[in-house]
Coordinates of C-alpha atoms in Angstrom, one line a residue:
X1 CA 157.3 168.0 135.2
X2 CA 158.5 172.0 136.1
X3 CA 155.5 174.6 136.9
X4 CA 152.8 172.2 137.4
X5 CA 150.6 172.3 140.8
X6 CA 149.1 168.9 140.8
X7 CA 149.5 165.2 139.0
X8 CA 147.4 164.1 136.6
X9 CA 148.0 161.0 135.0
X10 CA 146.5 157.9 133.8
X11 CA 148.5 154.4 135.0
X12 CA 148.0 151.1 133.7
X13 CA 148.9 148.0 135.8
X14 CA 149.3 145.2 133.2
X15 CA 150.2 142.7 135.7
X16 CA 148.1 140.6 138.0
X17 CA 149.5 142.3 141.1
X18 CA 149.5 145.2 143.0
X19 CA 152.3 147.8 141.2
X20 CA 153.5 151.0 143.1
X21 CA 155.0 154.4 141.5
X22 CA 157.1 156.6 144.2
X23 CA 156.4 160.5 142.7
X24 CA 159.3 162.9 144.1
X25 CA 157.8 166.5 144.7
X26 CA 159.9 169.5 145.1
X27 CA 158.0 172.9 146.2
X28 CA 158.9 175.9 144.3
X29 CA 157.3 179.4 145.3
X30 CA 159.0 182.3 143.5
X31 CA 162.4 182.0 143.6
X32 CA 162.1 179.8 146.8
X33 CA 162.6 176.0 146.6
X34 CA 161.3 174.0 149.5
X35 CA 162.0 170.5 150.8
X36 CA 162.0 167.5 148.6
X37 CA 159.7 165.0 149.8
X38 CA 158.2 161.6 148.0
X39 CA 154.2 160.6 147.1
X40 CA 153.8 156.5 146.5
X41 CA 150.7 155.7 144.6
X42 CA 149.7 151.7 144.5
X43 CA 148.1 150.8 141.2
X44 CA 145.6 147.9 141.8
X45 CA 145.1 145.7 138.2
X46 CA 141.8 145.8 136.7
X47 CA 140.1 142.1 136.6
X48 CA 139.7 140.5 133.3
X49 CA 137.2 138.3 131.9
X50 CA 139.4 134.6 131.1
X51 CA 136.6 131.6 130.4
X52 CA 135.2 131.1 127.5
X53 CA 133.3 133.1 125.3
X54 CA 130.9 130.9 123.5
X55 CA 129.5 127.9 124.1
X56 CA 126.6 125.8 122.6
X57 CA 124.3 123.5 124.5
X58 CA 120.6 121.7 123.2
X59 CA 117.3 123.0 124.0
X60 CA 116.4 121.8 127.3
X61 CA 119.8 121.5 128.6
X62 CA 121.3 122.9 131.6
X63 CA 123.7 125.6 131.0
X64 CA 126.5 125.1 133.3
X65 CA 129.1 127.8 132.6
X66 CA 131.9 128.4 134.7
X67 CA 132.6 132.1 135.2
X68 CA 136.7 133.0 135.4
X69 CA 138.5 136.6 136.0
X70 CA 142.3 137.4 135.7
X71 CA 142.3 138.2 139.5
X72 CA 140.2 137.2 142.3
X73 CA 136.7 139.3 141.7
X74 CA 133.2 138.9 141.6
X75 CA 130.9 138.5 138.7
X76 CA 127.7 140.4 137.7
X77 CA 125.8 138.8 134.6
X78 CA 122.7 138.9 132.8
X79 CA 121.1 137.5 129.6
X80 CA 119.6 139.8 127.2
X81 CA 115.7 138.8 126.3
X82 CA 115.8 136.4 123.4
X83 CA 112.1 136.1 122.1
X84 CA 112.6 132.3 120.8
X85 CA 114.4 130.9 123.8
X86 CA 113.5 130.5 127.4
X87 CA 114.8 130.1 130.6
X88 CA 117.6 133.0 130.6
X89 CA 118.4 134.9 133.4
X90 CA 117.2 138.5 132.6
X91 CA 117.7 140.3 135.9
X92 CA 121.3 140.6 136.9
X93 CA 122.9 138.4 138.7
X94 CA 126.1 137.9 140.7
X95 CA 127.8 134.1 140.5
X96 CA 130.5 132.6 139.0
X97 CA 128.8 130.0 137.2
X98 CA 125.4 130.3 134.7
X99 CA 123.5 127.2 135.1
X100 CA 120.6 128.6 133.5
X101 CA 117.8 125.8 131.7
X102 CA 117.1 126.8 128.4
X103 CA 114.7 125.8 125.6
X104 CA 114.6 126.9 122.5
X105 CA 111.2 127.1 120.7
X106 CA 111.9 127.2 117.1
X107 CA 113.9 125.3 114.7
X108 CA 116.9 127.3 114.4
X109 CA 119.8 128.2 116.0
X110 CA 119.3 130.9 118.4
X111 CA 121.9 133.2 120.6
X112 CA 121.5 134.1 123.9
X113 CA 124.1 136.9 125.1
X114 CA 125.3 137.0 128.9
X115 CA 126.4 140.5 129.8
X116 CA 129.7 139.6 131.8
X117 CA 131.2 142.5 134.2
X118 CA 133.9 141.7 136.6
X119 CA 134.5 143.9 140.1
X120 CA 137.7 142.7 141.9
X121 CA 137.5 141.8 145.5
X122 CA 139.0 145.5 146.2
X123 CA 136.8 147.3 144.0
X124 CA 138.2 148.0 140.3
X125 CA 136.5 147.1 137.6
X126 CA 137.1 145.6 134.7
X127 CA 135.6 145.7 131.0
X128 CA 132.5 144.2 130.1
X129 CA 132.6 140.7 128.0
X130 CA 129.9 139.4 126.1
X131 CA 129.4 135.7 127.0
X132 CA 127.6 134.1 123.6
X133 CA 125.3 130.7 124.4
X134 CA 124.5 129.2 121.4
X135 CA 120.9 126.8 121.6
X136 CA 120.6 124.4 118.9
X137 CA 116.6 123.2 118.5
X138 CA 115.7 119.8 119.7
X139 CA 113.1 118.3 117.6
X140 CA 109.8 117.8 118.8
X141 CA 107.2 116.2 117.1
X142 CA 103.5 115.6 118.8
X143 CA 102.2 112.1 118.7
X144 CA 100.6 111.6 115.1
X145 CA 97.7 109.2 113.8
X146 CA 97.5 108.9 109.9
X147 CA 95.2 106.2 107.4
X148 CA 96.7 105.1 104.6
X149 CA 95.3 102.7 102.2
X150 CA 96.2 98.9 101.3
X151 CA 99.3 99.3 99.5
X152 CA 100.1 103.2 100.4
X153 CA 103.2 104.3 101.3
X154 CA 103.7 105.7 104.4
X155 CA 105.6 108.5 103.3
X156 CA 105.6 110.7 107.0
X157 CA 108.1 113.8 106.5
X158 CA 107.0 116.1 110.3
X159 CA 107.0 119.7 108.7
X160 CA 108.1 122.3 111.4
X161 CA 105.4 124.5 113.2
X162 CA 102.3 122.2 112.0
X163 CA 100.4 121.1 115.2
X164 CA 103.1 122.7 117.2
X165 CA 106.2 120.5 115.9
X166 CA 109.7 121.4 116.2
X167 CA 111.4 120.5 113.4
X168 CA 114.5 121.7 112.8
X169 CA 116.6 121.4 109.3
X170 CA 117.7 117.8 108.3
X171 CA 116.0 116.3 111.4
X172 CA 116.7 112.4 110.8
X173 CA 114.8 109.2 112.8
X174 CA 114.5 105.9 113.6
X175 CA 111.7 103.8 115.0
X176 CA 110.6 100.8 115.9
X177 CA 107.4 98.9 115.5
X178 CA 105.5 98.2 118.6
X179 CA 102.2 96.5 118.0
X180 CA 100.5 95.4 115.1
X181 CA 96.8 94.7 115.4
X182 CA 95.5 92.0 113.8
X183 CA 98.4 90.7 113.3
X184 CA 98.5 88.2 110.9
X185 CA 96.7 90.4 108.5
X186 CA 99.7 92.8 108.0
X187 CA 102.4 93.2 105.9
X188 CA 105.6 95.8 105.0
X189 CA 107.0 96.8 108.6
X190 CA 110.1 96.9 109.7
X191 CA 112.0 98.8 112.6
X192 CA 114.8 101.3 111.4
X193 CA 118.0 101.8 113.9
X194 CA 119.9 103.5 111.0
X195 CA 118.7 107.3 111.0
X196 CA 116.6 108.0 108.0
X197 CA 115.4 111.7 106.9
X198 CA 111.6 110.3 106.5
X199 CA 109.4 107.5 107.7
X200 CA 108.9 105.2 104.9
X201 CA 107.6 102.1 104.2
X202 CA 104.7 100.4 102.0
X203 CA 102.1 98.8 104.6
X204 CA 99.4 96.2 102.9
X205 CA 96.3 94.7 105.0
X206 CA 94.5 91.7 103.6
X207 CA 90.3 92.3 104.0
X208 CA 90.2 94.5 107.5
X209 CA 91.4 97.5 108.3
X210 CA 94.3 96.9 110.9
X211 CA 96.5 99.3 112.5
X212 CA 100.4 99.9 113.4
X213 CA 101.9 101.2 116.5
X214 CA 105.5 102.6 116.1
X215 CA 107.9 104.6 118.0
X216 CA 109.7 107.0 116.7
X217 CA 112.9 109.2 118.0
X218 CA 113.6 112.5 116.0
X219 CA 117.6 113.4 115.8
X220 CA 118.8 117.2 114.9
X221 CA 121.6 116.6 112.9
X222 CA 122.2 120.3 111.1
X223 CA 123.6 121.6 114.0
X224 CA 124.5 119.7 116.7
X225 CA 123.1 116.1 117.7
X226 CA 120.2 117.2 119.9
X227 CA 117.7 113.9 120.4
X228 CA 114.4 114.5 120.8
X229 CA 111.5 112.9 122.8
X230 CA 110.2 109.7 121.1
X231 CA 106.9 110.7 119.8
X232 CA 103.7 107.8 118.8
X233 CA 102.8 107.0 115.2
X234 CA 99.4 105.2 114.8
X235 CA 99.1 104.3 111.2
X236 CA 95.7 102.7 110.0
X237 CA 95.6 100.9 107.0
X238 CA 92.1 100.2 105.2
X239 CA 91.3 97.3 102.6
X240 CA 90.0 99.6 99.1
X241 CA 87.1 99.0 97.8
X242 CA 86.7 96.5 94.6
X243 CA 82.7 96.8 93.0
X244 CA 82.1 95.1 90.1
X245 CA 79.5 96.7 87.3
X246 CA 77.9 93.5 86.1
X247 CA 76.7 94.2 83.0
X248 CA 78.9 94.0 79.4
X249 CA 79.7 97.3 77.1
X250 CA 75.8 96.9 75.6
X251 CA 73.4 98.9 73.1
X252 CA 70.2 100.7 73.7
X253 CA 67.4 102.5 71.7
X254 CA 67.1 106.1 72.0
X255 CA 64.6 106.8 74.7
X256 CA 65.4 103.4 76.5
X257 CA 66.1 103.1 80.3
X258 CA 68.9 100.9 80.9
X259 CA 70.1 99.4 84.7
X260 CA 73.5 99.3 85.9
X261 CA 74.1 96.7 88.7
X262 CA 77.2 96.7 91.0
X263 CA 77.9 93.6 92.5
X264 CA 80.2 94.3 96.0
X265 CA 80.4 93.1 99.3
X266 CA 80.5 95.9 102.2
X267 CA 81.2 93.7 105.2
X268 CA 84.1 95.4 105.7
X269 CA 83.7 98.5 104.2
X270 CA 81.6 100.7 106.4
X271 CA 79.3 103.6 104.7
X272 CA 80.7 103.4 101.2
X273 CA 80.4 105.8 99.4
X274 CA 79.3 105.5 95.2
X275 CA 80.1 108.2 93.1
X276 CA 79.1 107.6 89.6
X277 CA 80.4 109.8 87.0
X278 CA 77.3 111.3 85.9
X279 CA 76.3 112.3 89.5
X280 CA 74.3 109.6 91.2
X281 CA 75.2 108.5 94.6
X282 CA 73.6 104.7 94.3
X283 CA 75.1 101.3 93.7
X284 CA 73.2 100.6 91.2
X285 CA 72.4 103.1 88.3
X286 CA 69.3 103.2 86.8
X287 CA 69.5 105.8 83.9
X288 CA 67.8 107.0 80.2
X289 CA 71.3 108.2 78.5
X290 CA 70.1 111.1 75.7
X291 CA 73.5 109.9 73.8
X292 CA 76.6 106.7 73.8
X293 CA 78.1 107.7 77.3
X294 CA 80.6 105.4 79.2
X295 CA 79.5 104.8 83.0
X296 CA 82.4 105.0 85.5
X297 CA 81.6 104.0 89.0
X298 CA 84.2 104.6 91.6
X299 CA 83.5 103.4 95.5
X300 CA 85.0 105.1 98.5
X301 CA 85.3 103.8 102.1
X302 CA 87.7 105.1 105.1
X303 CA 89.3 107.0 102.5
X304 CA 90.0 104.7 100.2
X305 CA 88.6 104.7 96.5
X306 CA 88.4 102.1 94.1
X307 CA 89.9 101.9 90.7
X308 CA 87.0 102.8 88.5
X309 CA 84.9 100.3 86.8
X310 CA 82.8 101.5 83.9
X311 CA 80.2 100.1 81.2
X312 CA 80.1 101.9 77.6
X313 CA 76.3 102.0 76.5
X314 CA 75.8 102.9 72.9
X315 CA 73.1 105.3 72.5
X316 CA 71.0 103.5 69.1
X317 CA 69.6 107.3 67.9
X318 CA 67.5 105.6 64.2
X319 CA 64.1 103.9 64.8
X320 CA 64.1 101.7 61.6
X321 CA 61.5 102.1 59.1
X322 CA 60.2 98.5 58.9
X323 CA 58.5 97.8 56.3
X324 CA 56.8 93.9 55.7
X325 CA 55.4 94.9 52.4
X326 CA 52.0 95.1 51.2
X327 CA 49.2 92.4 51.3
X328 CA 49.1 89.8 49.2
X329 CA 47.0 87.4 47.5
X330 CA 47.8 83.6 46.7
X331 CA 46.1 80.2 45.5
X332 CA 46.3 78.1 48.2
X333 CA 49.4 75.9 47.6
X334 CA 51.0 78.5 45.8
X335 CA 54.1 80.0 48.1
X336 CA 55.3 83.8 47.6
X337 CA 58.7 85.4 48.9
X338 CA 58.2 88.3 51.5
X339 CA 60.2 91.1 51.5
X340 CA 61.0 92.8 54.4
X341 CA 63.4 96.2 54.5
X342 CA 64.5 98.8 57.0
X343 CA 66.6 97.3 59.0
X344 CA 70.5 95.0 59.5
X345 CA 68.6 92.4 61.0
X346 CA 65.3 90.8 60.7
X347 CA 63.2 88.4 63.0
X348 CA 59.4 87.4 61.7
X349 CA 57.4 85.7 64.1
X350 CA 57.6 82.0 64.3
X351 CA 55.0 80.3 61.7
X352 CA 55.7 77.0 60.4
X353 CA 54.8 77.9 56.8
X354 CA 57.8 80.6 56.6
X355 CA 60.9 78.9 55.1
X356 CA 63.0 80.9 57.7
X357 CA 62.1 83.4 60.3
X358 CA 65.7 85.2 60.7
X359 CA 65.9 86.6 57.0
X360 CA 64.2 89.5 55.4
X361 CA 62.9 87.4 52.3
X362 CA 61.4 84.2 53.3
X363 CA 59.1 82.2 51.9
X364 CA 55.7 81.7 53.2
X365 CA 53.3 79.0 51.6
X366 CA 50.1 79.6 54.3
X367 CA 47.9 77.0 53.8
X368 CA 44.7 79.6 55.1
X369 CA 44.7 83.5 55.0
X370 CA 47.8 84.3 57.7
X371 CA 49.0 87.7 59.1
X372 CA 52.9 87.5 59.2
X373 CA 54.9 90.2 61.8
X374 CA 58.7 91.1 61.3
X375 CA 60.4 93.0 63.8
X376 CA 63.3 94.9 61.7
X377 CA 66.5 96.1 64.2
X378 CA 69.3 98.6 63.5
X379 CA 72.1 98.2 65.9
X380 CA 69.2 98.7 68.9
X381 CA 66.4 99.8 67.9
X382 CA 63.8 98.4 66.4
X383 CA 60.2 98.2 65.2
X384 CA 57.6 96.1 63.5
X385 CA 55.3 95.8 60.4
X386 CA 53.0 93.3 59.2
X387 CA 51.6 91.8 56.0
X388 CA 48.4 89.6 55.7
X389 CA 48.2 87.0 52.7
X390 CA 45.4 85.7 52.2
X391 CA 44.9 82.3 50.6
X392 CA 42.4 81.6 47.5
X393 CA 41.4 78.4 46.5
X394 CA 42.0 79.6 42.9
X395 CA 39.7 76.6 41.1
X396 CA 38.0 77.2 38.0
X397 CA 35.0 74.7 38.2
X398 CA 32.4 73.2 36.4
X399 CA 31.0 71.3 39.5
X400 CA 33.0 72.9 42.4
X401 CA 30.2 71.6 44.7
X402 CA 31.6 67.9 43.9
X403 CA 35.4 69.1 44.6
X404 CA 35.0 71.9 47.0
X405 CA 37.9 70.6 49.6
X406 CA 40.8 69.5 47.4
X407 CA 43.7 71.1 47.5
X408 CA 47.1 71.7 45.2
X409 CA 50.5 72.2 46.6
X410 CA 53.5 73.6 46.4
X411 CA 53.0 75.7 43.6
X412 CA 55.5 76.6 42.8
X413 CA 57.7 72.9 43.3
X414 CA 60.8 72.1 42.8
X415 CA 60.0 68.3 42.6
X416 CA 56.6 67.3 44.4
X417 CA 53.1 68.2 44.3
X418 CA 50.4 67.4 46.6
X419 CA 47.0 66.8 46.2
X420 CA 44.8 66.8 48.8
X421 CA 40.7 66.3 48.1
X422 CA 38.9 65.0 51.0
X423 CA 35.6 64.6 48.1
X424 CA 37.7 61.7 46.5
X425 CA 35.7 58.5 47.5
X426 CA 32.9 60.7 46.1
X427 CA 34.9 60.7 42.7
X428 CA 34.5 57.2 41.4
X429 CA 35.5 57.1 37.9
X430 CA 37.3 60.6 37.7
X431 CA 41.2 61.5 37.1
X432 CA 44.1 63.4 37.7
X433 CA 45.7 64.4 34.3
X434 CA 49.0 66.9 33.6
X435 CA 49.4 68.3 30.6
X436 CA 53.0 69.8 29.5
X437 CA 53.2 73.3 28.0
X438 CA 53.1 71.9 24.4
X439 CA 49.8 70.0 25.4
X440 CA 51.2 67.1 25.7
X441 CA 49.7 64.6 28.5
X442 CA 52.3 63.4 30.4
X443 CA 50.4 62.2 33.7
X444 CA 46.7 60.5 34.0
X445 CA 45.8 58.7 36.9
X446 CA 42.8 57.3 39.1
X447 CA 41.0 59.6 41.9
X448 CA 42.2 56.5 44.6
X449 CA 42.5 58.6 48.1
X450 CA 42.4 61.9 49.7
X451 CA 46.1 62.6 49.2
X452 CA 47.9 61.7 46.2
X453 CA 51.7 62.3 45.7
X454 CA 53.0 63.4 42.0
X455 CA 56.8 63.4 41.4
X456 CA 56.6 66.1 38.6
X457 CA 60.1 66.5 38.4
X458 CA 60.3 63.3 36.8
X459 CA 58.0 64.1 34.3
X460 CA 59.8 66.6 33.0
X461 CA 61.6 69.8 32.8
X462 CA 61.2 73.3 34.6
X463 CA 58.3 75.1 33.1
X464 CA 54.3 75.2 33.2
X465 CA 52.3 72.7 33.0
X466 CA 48.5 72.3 33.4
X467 CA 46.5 69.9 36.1
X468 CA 42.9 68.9 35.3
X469 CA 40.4 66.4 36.8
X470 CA 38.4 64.7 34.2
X471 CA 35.1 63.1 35.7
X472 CA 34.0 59.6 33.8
X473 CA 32.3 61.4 30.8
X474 CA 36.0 62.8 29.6
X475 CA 35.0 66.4 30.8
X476 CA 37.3 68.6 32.3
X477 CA 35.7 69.7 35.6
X478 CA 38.6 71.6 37.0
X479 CA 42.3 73.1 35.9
X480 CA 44.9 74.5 37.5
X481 CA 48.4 75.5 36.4
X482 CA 51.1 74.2 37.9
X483 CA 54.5 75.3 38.0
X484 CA 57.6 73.5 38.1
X485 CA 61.2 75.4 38.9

């Protein structure tokens, strides 16, 4: 270089040593050229950064990095301010190792950066590095107590950030079952050494409540193995609840009040809870339904509800109309065939002279005047009527005073008649005659006792006939007609 009064330039040691450049200087003033002379200038290398650049440790792990330079130096370092991790250096520093303790508190990945700058034991520096820590989450799950019901499945997936958990993407465990109390009562455990990505299992008690104790060790697997603490499960399992409505699908009139009874034993089922589905809150229901409504009882206890158990009550909304028909009246003996209507069904009340008391049209032969009562039903309701018959001797007399207690039935028969005359020892000399329809006499007998049997039916056909008694003088003193079906 001609003309130039001082040396400027920039020199680069690549090696690891020192390195020396010799400069040869010749004055010049004017046209004057002075005395050659020589300038050495030592060029000291710049340190280098040589470890590692990244590395990856667990939450809660020590960082031990060892710190290396290209020449013997000293290192400054210090971690920028990650706001999920902690534990990082963040004033600077001068070591040659990091052995920071960090712990990352979320469930990701996070990145802490380590400002690296080297100064060589004789004072050059060299460039910055960026020293990249990478802190994979370790799971952490608090200690959990859950109630399942008989025959639940435990089903425990630990979601991240609830009740201050850690859990970080595909988190996997095992566990192992610890205590089981009572045990003899429990079923559907097991211990699980193979990682699984839930806690599962179907857990059935008999008819306590019991309870399992299990631990359980999270494992990170996305990224990194990091193990986590083993955390407590407490898993109660409660018997459910099994009431019983006692009564059968049934039938009521409109306007009726009906009772519901539950039959269920709450020895171990502490404050249960009934929950009918029209709004009562009491075992048993007691209840006028307006229309056909099925009851649904379900019973609740730790938790645990029943299957519902219902009754379907038909609502009867028509009052029949029960009619018995209107009063009558019959010759004693005679018999007549009631009529009742208004209802499916028909009950009278008991009265040995009706022929049957579960019909509408029996036949009543009352042997005195007699009020008969039918209760007519629908489906569920029902209401009553009567009818009074009253009974007439129906005797045409000469001398009724003589004959005032006998009596003729049935009338009509289909075989027998009956006479019955308490006057006959008064009656010496008189008879019972019949006479058929075309005057003929076909019976004539003796007044002998008080009750006299006639088999009219073998006397001859279906039809009318006529009874007389004849006294000793031939006359007829009473008649009566009589007739055979």
């Amino acid at each position: 270089i001609v003309g130039k009064n001082e040396i400027s330039n920039q020199l680069t040691n690549p090696t690891f040593q020192f390195g020396k450049v010799n400069y040869v200087i010749t004055p010049i003033s004017g046209k004057c050229t002075g005395k050659t002379f020589e300038i050495p200038i030592v060029v000291k290398p710049n340190p280098s950064i040589t470890n590692e650049l990244s590395k990856s440790f667990c939450s809660e792990n020590k960082v031990n990095v060892k710190l290396s330079t290209s020449i013997p130096s000293k290192i400054t370092w210090i971690a920028n301010d990650n706001l999920f991790v902690s534990g990082e250096t963040l004033i600077e520093s001068t070591n040659d190792s990091i052995t920071d303790y960090l712990m990352n508190n979320s469930s990701t990945e996070q990145t802490v950066k380590y400002k690296l700058k080297p100064i060589s034991n004789y004072g050059c520096a060299g460039p910055d590095a960026d020293l990249q820590i990478q802190v994979f989450a370790k799971p952490l799950v608090n200690n959990t107590t859950i109630s399942l019901c008989n025959g639940d499945t435990l089903n425990l997936l630990p979601k991240d950030a609830e009740k201050g958990n850690i859990v970080p993407t595909n988190t996997l465990y095992t566990w192992k079952a610890t205590e089981m109390i009572p045990l003899d009562i429990l079923s559907g455990y097991s211990n699980q050494t193979n990682p699984e990505n839930k806690i599962y299992q179907i857990l059935k008690t008999k008819t306590i409540s019991g309870t399992i104790k299990y631990d359980v060790l999270p494992i990170s697997s996305s990224l990194g193995t990091c193990i986590g603490d083993t955390f407590k499960l407490i898993v109660n399992i409660h018997p459910v609840p099994n009431p019983i409505v006692t009564i059968s699908d049934t039938g009521i009139c409109r306007g009726s009040e009906i009772t519901v009874n539950t039959t269920f034993d709450e020895t171990y089922f502490p404050s249960t809870i009934y929950s009918w589905n029209t709004g009562q809150k009491t075992k048993s229901l007691v209840i006028t339904p307006k229309q056909s409504t099925i009851f649904k009882l379900i019973a609740t206890s730790n938790g645990c509800a029943s299957l519902p158990d219902s009754v379907s009550v038909f609502v009867d909304q028509f009052l029949p109309n029960t009619n018995a028909g209107s009063d009558v009246t019959i010759c004693r003996g005679d018999s007549i065939e009631l009529n009742a209507t208004g209802g499916k069904s028909y009950v009278w009340a008991y009265e040995k002279s009706l022929s049957d008391t579960l019909i509408n049209n029996p036949k009543a032969a009352p042997f005195v005047t007699t009020t008969y009562s039918v209760v007519a039903t629908n489906d569920f309701c029902s209401s009553e009527d009567k009818i009074t018959i009253t009974v007439d001797k129906c005797l045409t007399s000469i001398k009724t005073d003589q004959i005032s207690n006998m009596s003729i039935y049935p009338n009509p028969t289909s075989e027998i008649i009956y006479i019955e005359n308490l006057d006959a020892n008064a009656m010496n000399g008189y008879r019972y005659r019949i006479l058929n329809a075309l005057g003929k006499e076909i019976y004539n007998e003796l007044v002998k006792n008080n009750f006299t049997e006639i088999q009219l039916k073998t006397l001859g056909a279906a039809g009318f006939y006529l009874f007389e008694v004849i006294d000793q003088k031939h006359q007829i003193i009473q008649s009566h007609k009589i007739v055979l079906q």
